[in-house]
Each structure stands twice: as C-alpha cells, then as structure tokens.
Coordinates of C-alpha atoms in Angstrom, one line a residue:
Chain V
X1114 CA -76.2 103.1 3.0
X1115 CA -72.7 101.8 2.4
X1116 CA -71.6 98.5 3.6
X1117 CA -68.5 99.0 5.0
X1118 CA -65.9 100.5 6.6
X1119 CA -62.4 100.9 8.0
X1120 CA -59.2 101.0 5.6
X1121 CA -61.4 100.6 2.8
X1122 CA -63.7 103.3 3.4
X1123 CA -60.8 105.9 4.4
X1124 CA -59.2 104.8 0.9
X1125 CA -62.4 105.4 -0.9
X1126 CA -62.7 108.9 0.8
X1127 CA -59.6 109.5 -0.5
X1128 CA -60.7 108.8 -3.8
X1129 CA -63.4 111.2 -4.2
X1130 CA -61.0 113.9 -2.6
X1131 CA -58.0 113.1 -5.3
X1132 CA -61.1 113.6 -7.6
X1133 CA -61.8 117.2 -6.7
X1134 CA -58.7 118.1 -7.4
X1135 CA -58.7 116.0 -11.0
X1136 CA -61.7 118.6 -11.2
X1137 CA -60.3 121.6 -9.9
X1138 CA -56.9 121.2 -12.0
X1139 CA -59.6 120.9 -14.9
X1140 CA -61.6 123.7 -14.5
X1141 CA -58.4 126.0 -13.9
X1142 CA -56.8 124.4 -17.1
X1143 CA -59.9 125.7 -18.9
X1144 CA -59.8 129.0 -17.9
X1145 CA -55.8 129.6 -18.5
X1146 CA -56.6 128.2 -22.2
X1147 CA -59.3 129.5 -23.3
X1148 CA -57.1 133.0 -21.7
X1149 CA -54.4 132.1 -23.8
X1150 CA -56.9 131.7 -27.1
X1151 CA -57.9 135.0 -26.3
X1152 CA -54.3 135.9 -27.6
X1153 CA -52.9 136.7 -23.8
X1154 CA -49.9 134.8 -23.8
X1155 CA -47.4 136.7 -22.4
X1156 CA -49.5 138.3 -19.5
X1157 CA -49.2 137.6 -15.7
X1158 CA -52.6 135.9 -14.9
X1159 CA -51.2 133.2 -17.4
X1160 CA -48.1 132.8 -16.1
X1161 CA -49.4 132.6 -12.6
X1162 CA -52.4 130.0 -13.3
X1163 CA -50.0 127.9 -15.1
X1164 CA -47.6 127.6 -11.9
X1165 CA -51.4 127.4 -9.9
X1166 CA -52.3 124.5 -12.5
X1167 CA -48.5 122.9 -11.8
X1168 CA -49.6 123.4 -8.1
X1169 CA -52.7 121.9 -7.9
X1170 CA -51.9 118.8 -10.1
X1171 CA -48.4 118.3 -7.4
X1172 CA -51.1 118.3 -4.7
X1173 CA -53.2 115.4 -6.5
X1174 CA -50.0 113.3 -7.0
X1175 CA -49.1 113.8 -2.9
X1176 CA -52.9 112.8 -2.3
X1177 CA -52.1 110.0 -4.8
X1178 CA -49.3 108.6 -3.1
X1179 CA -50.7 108.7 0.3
X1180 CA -53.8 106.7 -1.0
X1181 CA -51.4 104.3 -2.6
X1182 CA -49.4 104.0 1.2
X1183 CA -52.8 103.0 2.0
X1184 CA -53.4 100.6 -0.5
X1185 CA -49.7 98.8 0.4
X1186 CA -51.0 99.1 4.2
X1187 CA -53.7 96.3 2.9
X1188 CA -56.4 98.6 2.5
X1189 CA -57.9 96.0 0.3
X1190 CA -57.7 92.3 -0.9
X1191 CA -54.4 91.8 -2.9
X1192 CA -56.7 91.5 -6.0
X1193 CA -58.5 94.4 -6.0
X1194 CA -55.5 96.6 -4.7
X1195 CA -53.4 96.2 -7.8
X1196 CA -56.6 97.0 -10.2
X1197 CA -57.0 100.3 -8.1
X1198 CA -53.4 101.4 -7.7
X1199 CA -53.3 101.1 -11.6
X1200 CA -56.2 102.9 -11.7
X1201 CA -54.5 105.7 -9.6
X1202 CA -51.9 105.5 -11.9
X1203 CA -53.5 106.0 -15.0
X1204 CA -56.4 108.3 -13.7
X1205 CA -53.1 110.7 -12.6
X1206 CA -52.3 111.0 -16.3
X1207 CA -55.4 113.4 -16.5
X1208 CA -54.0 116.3 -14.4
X1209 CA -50.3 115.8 -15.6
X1210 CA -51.7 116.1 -19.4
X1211 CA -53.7 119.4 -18.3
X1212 CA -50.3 120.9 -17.1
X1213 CA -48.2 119.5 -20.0
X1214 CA -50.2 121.7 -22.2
X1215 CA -49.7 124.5 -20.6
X1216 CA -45.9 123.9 -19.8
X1217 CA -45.5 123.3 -23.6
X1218 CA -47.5 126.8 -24.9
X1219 CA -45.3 128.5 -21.8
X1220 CA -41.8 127.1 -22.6
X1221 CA -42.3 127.0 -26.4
X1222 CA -43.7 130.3 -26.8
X1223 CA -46.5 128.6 -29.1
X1224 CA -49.1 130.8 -30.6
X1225 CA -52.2 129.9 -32.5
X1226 CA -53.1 131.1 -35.8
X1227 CA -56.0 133.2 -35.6
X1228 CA -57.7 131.3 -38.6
X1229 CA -57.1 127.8 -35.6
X1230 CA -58.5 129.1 -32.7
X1231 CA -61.8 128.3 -32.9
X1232 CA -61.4 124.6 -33.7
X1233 CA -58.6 124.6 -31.0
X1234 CA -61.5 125.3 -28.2
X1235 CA -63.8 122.8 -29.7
X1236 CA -60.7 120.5 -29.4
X1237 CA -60.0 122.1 -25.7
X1238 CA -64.0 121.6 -25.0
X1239 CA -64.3 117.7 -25.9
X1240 CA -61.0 117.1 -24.1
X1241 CA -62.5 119.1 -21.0
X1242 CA -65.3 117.1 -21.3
X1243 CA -63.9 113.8 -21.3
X1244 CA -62.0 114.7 -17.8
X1245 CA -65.5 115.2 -16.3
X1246 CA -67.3 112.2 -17.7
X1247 CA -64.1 110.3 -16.5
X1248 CA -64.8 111.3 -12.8
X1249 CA -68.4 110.8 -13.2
X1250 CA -67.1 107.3 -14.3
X1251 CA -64.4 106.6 -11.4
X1252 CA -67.3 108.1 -9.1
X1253 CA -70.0 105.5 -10.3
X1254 CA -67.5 102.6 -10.0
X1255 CA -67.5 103.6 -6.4
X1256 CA -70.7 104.0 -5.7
X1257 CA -73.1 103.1 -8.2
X1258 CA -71.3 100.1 -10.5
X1259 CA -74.5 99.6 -12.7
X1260 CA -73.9 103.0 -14.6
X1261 CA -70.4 102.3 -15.7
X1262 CA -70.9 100.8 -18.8
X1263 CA -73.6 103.7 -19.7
X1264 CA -70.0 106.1 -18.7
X1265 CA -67.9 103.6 -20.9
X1266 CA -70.0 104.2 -24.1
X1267 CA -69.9 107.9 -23.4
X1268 CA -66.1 108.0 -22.9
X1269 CA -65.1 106.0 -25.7
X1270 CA -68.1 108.5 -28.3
X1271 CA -66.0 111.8 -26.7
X1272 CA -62.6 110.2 -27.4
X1273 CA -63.4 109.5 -31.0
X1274 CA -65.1 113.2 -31.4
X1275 CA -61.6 114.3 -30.2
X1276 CA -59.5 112.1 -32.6
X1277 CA -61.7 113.3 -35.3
X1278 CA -61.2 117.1 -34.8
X1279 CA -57.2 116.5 -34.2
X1280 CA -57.0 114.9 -37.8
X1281 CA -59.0 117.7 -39.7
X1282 CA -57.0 120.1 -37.6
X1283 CA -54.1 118.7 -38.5
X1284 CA -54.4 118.3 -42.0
X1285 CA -55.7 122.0 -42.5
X1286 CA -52.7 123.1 -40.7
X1287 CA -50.3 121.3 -43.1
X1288 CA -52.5 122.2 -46.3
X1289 CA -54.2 125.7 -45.3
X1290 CA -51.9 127.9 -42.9
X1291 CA -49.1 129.4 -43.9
X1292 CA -46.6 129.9 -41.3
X1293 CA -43.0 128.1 -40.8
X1294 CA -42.5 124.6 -41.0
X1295 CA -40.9 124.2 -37.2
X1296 CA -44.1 126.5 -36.5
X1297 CA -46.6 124.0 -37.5
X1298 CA -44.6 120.8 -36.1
X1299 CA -44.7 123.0 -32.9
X1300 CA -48.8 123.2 -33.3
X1301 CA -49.2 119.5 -34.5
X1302 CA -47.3 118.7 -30.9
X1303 CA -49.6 120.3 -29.0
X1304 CA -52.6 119.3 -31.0
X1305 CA -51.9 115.4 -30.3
X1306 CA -51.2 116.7 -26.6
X1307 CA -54.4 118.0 -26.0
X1308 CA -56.0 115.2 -27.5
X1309 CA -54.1 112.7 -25.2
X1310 CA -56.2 113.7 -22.5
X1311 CA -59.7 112.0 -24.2
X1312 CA -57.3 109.2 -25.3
X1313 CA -56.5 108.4 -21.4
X1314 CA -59.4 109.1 -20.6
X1315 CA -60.3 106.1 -22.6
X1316 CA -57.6 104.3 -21.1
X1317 CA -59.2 104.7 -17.8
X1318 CA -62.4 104.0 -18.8
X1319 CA -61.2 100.7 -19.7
X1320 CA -59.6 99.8 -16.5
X1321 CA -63.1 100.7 -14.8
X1322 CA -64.7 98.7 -16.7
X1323 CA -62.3 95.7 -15.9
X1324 CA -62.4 96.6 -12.2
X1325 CA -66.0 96.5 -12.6
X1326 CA -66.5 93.3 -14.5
X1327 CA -64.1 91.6 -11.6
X1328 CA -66.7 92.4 -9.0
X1329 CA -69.0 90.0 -10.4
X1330 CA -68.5 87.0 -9.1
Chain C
X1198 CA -52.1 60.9 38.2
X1199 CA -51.3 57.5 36.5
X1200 CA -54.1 58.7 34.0
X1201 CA -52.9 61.5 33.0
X1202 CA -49.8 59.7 32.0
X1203 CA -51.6 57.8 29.3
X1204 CA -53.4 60.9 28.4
X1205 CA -50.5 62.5 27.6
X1206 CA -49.9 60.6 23.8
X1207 CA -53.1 61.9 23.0
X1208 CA -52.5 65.6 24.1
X1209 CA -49.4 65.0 21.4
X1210 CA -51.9 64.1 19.1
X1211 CA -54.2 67.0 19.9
X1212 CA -51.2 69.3 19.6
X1213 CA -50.0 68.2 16.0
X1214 CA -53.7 68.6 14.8
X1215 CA -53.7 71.9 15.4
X1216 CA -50.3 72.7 14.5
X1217 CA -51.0 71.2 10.6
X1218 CA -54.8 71.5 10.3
X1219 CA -55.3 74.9 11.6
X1220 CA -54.0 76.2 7.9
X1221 CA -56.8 74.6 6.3
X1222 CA -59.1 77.2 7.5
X1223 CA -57.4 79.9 8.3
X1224 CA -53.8 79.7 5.6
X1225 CA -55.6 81.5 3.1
X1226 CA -56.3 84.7 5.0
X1227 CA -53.3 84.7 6.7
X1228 CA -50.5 83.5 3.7
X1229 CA -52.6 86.6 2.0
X1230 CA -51.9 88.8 4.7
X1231 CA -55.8 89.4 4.9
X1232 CA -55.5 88.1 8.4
X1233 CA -52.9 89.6 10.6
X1234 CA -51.5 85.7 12.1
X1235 CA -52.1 86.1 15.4
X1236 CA -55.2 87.1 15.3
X1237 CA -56.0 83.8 13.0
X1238 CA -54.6 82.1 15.8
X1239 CA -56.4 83.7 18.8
X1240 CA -59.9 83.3 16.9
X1241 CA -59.0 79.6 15.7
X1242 CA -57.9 78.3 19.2
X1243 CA -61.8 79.9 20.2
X1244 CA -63.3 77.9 18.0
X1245 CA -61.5 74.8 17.8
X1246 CA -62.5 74.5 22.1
X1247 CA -65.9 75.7 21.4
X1248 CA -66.2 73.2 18.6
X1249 CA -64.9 70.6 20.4
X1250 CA -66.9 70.9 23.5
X1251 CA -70.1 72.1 21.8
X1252 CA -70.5 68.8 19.3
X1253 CA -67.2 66.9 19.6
X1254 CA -68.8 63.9 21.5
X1255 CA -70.3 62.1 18.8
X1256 CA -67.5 61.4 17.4
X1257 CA -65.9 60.4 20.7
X1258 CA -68.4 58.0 20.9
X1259 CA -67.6 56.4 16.9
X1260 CA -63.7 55.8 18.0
X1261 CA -64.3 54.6 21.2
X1262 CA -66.8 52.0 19.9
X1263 CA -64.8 51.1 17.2
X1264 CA -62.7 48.5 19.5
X1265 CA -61.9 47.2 22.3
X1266 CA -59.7 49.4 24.5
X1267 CA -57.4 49.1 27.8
X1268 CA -56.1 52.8 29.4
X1269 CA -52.4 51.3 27.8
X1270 CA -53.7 50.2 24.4
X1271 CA -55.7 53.4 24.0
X1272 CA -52.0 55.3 24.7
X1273 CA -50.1 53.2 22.1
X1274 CA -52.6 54.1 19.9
X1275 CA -53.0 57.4 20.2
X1276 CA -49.1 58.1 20.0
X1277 CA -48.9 55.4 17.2
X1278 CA -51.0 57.3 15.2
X1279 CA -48.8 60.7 16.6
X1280 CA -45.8 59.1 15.8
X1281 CA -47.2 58.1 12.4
X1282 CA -48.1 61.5 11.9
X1283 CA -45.1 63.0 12.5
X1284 CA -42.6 60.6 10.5
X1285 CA -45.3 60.9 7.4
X1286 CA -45.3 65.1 7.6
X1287 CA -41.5 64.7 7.8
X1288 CA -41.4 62.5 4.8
X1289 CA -43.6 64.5 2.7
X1290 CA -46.2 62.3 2.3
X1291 CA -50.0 63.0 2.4
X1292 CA -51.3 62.4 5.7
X1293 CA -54.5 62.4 7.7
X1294 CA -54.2 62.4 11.2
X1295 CA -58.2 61.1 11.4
X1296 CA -56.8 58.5 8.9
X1297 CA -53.8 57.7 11.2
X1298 CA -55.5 57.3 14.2
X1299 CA -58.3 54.7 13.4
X1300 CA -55.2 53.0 11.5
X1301 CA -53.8 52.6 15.2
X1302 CA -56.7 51.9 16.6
X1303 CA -57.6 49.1 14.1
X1304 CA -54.0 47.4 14.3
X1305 CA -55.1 47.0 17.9
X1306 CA -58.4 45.7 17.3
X1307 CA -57.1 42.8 14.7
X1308 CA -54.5 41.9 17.9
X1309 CA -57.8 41.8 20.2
X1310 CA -60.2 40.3 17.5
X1311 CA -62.6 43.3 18.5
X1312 CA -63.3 45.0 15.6
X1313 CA -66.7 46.7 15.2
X1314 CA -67.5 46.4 11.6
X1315 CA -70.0 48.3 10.9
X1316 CA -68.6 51.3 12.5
X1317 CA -65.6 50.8 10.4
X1318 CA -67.6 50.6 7.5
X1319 CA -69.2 53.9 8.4
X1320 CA -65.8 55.2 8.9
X1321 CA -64.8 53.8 5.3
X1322 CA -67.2 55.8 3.9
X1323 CA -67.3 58.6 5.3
X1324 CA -63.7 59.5 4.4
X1325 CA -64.1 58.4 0.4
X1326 CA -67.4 60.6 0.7
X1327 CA -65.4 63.8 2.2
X1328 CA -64.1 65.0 -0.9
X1329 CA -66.9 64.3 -2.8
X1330 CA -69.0 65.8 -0.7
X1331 CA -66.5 68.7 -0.5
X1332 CA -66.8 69.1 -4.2
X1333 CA -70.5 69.3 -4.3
X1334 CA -71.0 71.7 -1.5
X1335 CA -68.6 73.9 -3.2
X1336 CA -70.2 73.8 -5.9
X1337 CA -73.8 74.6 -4.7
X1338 CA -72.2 77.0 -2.4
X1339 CA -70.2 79.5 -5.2
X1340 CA -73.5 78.7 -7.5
X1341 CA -75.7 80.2 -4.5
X1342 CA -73.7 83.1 -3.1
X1343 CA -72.0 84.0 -6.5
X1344 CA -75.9 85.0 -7.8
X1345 CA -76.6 86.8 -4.8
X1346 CA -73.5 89.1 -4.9
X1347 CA -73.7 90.1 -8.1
X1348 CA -78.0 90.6 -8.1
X1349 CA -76.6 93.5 -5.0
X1350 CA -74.4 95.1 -7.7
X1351 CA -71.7 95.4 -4.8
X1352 CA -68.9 98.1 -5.1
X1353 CA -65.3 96.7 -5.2
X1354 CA -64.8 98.2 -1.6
X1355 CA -68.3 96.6 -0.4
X1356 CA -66.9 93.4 -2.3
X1357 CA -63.8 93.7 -0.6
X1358 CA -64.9 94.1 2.8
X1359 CA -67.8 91.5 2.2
X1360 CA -64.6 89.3 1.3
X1361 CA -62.3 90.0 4.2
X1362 CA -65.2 89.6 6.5
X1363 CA -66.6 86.0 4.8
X1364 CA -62.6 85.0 5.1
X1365 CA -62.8 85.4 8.4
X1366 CA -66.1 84.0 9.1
X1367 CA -65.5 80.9 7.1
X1368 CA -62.3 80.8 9.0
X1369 CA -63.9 80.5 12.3
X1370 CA -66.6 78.2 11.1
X1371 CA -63.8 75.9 9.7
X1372 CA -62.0 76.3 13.1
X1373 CA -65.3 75.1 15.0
X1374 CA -65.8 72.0 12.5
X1375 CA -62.3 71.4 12.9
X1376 CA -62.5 70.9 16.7
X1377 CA -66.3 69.1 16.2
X1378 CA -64.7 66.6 14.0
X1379 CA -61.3 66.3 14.7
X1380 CA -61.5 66.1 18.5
X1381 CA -62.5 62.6 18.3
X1382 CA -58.9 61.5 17.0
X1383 CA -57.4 62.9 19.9
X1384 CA -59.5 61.6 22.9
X1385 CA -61.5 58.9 21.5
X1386 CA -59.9 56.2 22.3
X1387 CA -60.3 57.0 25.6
X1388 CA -64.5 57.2 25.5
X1389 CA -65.1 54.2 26.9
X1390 CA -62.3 53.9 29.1
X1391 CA -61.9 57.4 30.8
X1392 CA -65.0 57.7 33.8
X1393 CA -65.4 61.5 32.6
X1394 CA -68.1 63.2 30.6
X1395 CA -67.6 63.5 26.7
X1396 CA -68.0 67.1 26.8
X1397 CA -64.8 67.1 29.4
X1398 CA -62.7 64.3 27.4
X1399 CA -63.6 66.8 24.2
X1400 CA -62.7 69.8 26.0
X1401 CA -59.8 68.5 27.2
X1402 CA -59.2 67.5 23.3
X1403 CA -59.6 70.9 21.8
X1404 CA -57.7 72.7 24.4
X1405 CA -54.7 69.9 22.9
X1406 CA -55.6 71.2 19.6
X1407 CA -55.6 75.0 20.4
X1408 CA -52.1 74.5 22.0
X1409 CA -51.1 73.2 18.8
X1410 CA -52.4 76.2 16.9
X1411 CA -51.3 78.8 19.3
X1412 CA -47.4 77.6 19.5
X1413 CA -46.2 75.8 16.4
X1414 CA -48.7 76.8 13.1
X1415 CA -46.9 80.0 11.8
X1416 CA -44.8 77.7 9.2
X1417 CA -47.8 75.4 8.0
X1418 CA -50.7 78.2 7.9
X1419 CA -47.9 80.6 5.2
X1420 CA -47.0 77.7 3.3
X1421 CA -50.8 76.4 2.3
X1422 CA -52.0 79.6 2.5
X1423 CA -49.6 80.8 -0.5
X1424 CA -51.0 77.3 -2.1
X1425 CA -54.0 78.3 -2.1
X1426 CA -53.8 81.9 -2.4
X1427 CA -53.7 81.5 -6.4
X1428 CA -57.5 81.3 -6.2
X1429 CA -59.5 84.3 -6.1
X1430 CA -60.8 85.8 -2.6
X1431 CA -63.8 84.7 -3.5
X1432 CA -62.7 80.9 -4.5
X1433 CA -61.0 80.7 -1.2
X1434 CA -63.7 81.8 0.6
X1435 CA -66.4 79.3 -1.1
X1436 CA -63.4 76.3 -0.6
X1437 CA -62.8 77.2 3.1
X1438 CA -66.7 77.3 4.0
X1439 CA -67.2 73.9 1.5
X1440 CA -64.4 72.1 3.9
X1441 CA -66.3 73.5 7.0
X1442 CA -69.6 72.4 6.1
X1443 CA -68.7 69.1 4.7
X1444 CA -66.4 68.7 8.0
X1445 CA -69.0 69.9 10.5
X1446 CA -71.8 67.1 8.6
X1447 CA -69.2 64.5 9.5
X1448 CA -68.9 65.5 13.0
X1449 CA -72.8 65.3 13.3
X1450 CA -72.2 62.1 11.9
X1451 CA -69.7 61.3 14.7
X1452 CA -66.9 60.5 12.0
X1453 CA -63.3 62.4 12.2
X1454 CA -62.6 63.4 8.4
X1455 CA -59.9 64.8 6.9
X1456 CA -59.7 68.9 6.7
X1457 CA -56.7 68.6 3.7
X1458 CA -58.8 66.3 1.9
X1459 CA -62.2 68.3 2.4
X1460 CA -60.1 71.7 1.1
X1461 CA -59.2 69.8 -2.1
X1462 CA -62.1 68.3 -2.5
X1463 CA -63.4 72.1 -2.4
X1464 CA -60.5 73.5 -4.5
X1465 CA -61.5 70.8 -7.1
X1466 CA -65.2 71.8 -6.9
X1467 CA -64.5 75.2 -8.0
X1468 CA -62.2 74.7 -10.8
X1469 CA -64.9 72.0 -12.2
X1470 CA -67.5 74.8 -12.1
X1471 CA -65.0 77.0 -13.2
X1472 CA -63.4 75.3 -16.2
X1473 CA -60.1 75.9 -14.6
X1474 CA -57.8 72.7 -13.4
X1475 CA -57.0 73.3 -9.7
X1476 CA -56.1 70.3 -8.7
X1477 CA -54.0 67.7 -10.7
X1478 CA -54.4 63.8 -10.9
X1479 CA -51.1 63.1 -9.2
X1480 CA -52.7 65.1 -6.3
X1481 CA -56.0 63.2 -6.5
X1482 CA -54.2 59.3 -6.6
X1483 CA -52.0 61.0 -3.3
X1484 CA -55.8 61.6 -2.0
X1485 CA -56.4 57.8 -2.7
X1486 CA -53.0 56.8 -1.3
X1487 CA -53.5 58.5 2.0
X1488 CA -56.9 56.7 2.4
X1489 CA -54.9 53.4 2.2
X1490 CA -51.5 54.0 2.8
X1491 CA -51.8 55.9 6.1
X1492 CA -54.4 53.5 8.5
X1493 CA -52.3 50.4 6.9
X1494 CA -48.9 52.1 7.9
X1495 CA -50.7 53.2 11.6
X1496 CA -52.2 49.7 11.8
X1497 CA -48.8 48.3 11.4
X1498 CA -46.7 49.7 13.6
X1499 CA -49.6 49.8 16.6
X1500 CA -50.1 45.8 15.7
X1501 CA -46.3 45.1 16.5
X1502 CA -46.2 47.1 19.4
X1503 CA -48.9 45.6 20.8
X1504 CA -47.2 42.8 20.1
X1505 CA -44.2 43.6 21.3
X1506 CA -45.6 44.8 24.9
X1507 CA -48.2 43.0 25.4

C-alpha cells in the first residue's frame, strides 16, 4: 500500500505513464532498425515508423513538460523536485537518442556493409536493453528503492558491453571494410550514436542512485 | 471597564508574540513554500489558543508569583517589557520577549523589595537550560526518527509526503507549546491580581497571541523561514519539533522560554550530529547577550518608571 497521496501521487502517475512511452518509442525503434538491417532503407514502412518514432518520442516530451508544470506547482519538497526534474531531463535523452538514429540513417542515406550488420544488432540489442533495465530502474526508485543498486550494477555491466562492441566495431571499420572514407566517418557517427543511448542510460542510473541515497536520512 | 484598560499593555504584548514567534514553528514551511501562509496562520492561531488554554496556567502561576503586583504595576510591566520588545526588534538586537518580560517585572520587584528568589532562580535556569536542552532533544530526536525512516526503505514521494505532513505537524505542535509557554508573558502578571480563572486570563492571552499571528507575521515567518530553509526538510523538521518539545517541557514546568533560542539550540543540535557548522559563535555569545542584556535593559526602564509614577 502506498503512503501517500495528492500532487505527489498524480506526479508519480505521471511517471510510470512517460515511462510507457520511453518503452513504446523503444520497442518501435527496434523494429524500424532491425527493418532497416534487413537492407529496407528506402521503403515506406521505414519512412512511416520513423515519423511514428519522431511522434511518439514528441508525445513523451509534452507528457514531460506537463509533469515538470507539476513539479514547479510544488508537487514535492524543493529538494527532491530539482533531483527529479533532472531526472526528467536526462531520462528524456533515451527517446530523443532512439529518434536521432533513425533521423541520421534517414537524412544521411547511411547504409551498412553487409560484412557490419550483424555486430550492428548486437550493438542495437545491448543498447535496446539498457533502455529497459533503465525503466526497470526509474520504476524501482519509485516503488521499490531497495533494488536500485541491484539495477545500478546491471546498467553500468550493459554500458560497458556496449562501449566494448563500438570500439571493435569501429576499429574493423577503419582496418577491414573497404568503402569511402566520408562513408566510414558517416558509420563511426552513428556507431557512437547508438552507443549513446547505454551511455545515458548510465547517466541516469547515476542520478537514481543519488535520488535514492538522498532518501536515507 | 477600568480593567480592561490595564489589560490592554498586555494584549500589546500578546500581539507582538505572535507576530515574531509564530515563524519559529511555522517560517520553515511557509519561507519554503511547503505551507501555503495562510493556512500556517489559520492552523497556528488554533493551536496557540488551544495551547494556551489547555496548559498555559502553570506558567501564569510562575510570573505572577514572581513579585509583588498592583493592577498599574502589572500594566507598566507588561508594556515595559512590550515597549522593550519593540525598540530591541527595531534595533536588531536579539530579543526574548519571555526574557523582557520577567526583566519588567523584576525592575518592579527591586522598587517593592518583593522578589521571590527561588522562582527567579528557577527562571534563571530554565532559560540557560532551553538551548541545551534544545540541542539534546534534537539530537535524540533526528538519531530516533532518522533510523526508523530509513529501516521503512521509504520512496522519495512517501519521503516527501511523510516530510510535508511532519512539517506541518511539528508546526502545530510548536504552535501549541508556543501558546503553553509563552502565554504566561502576556497575562501573568496579572495571576494574582485579576479575580478570573487561569484558564480565562490564558485564553484571553492566546487569543492576544493569535491576533498577532493572524495580522502582522507574513514579514517575520519569510524572512526566518529562508534562514532556516538551508537545512534539509528533514533538519527542519527535527529542529521545529526539538524547539516544541523542549518549549512544551518548560511550560509543564511553568517557565516562559524562549522559542528563537530553543530553534537554535535545535539548529545547533543537528549540525553537531551532523558535522556541519549551523550556527556560528557570534550567534551563540548574541544567545548569551540576550539572557543578560534584555531582563537588565526591561528591568531598567520598568525600575524608573516606577519611579517616576509612583
């Protein structure tokens, strides 16, 4: 049973719903990548699900500014309101990455060597993975604050998986694939950009963890 | 009618308590915006009455045994120690209004040769011991209720409401120890004197003091509250309910303390636990200044009056 209510309750609410739509914009991101792996870049359903992906990550940000209105309404204690609007902030990062990616394979026309596209879904997979552990994170600092640091640990071993795959991709694109330079600068971009998302993920993981040590008292 | 007349120093009195003290227990909340003002104001004036009448004539009975009194005496003294009050908040300087008022009451007594001396004593050592005992009930108090929050793993919105709610709690508590305690500086001078019930003289008392915090402590209750906001929800909370408790043992006591020097003496109970310095030494010899400086400056002027009048 939770022990409160009132504008902190109809914030936290709004949490878990911004978090569906972290979710959803994830699950959607997946399936327009692992589309476009399968060599179907110039083809409608990508098109479309990257404007749906654009969609769904504008909808998070409204939700995310109506829960920061909230939050300046006095929602909660001075200082715990600035540790969860930065929170908010940084957790948004997650969505926006997810349609970066897309935007930047869309407007720059990138395509993956065939000899890349396997490690490229590993690399899509951990990142992917690393959005849902953060949730499961954000969604224990709300309602169960003993299992953060268990989420913590987990975050910060997916992060350095990712970081690990990005060098060894990036290296064998520089020493192994032959294609133009401007080519493989293009692919190192978007390499580091799909890594980003573990690396916020991270970021998150240690404002969590801060929010979380602050509510011992 | 013609009592009423000399009541009406004391009412003065009453009023300026509540217009300055009131921000000891409720600033925090309310310079935070935790608590919307008027609402601090409503639920302080409550408990300052209830206070008041509920245990406010013990210490009605300390003052008005501490001297002789006539009906006029008892009114110099009581706006004495207003005036006192007043001129001292103007200046800036630290001032207790429990402080000013047994000044007064004493500069009369020394003109009268009727000083009871072991109720001033008690008096005496009661205020030295309301910081310190301000400090140590903070202390036990954070040590106790720190261990049980965090054994119930609370979430920062359980914290968080636990906090606001405590605030306000805390608040009224202080609010009702406030009127316990305090109501004796307003209307005790007139316990022996006045042929009404202590529960009516202290009624009459906090209903002074609630005016005071319903009309004029908007200014007073932002500016300490934005002192003390600095500390952390939980730090204010443990400070305002250290001041209540160490106030509310004094007014079972029968003494009127200071509330600005309980809060400090609460603020400085934390940061020793805490390793943090809250308060500073300049604010500590301005403690020791007041316990002097005030009664002797109150004493004064109600001894030349007096003599002046008689």
């Amino acid at each position: 049973m939770k022990l409160f209510f009132g504008k902190g309750k109809k914030v936290e609410e709004k949490i878990y719903e911004y978090l569906d739509y972290v979710i959803q914009t994830k699950d959607l991101f997946y399936k327009v990548i692992m589309h476009y792996l399968e060599g179907k870049l110039k083809d409608n359903f990508f098109e479309e699900s990257v404007y749906s992906v654009h969609f769904k990550e504008s909808k998070a940000d409204d939700l995310r500014r109506e829960i920061e209105c909230e939050l300046y309404g006095k929602a909660l204690l001075p200082e715990f309101r600035e540790d969860v609007l930065n929170l908010l902030e940084v957790l948004d990062k997650l969505p926006n990455r997810c349609e970066s990616v897309l935007f930047m394979i869309s407007l720059e026309g990138i395509e993956v060597p065939n000899e890349m596209k396997e490690e490229f879904k590993s690399l899509i997979k951990v990142n992917v993975r690393s959005i849902v552990q953060t949730v499961d994170l954000v969604k224990a600092l709300l309602s169960n604050p003993e299992n953060v640091q268990k989420y913590v640990l987990i975050i910060d071993k997916t992060e350095s998986e990712s970081d690990k795959i990005e060098r060894k991709m990036i290296s064998e694109l520089f020493k192994k694939i032959h294609i133009e330079k401007a080519d493989k600068i293009l692919l190192k971009d978007l390499i580091l950009e799909i890594g980003s998302i573990s690396d916020f993920a991270e970021k998150i993981s240690d404002n969590v963890n801060m929010i979380n040590i602050k509510t011992r008292v | 009618m013609g009592e009423l007349y000399y009541f009406s120093s004391s009412l003065f009195l009453g009023w300026s308590i509540g217009t300055n003290d009131s921000a000891n227990v409720f600033g925090t909340a309310v310079g935070s915006r935790m608590v919307k003002y008027r609402t601090a104001i409503i639920l302080c004036a409550i408990f300052v009455v209830l206070g008041a009448y509920l245990e406010g004539a013990e210490g009605i009975k300390t003052i008005g045994n501490l001297t002789g009194q006539t009906l006029k005496t008892a009114f110099i003294s009581s706006l004495v120690a207003a005036i006192t009050v007043t001129y001292m908040t103007y200046l800036g300087l630290p001032v207790s209004t429990s402080q000013a008022a047994v000044g007064a009451i004493l500069g009369i007594g020394i003109y009268n040769h009727s000083i009871n001396l072991s109720g001033l004593t008690k008096v005496f050592i009661c205020w030295v011991g309301t910081p310190i005992g301000a400090v140590i009930s903070s202390i036990l108090l954070y040590i106790v209720i720190a261990f049980f929050i965090n054994k119930l793993h609370l979430t920062i919105f359980e914290l968080d409401f636990l906090l606001r709610g405590g605030l306000v709690v805390a608040g009224c508590y202080g609010a009702y120890a406030l009127g316990a305690n305090n109501v004796a500086n307003v209307i005790g001078v007139f316990g022996n004197i006045i042929k009404l019930k202590p529960e009516i003289l202290a009624l009459i008392g906090g209903l002074s003091i609630a005016l005071g915090v319903l009309t004029y402590s908007k200014n007073v209750m932002f500016t300490v509250g934005k002192k003390l906001v600095p500390l952390d929800a939980f730090s204010a909370f443990i400070a305002i309910l250290g001041q209540a408790i160490t106030v509310h043992f004094y007014a079972k006591v029968g003494v009127p303390v200071s509330t600005s020097q309980a809060i400090i003496g609460a603020v400085l109970g934390i940061g020793l636990l805490k390793g943090m310095r809250t308060i500073n030494l300049k604010t500590l010899l301005r403690i020791i200044l007041g316990w002097i400086a005030t009664p002797l400056i109150s004493g004064i002027i109600s001894y030349i009056i007096v003599l002046i009048f008689k």
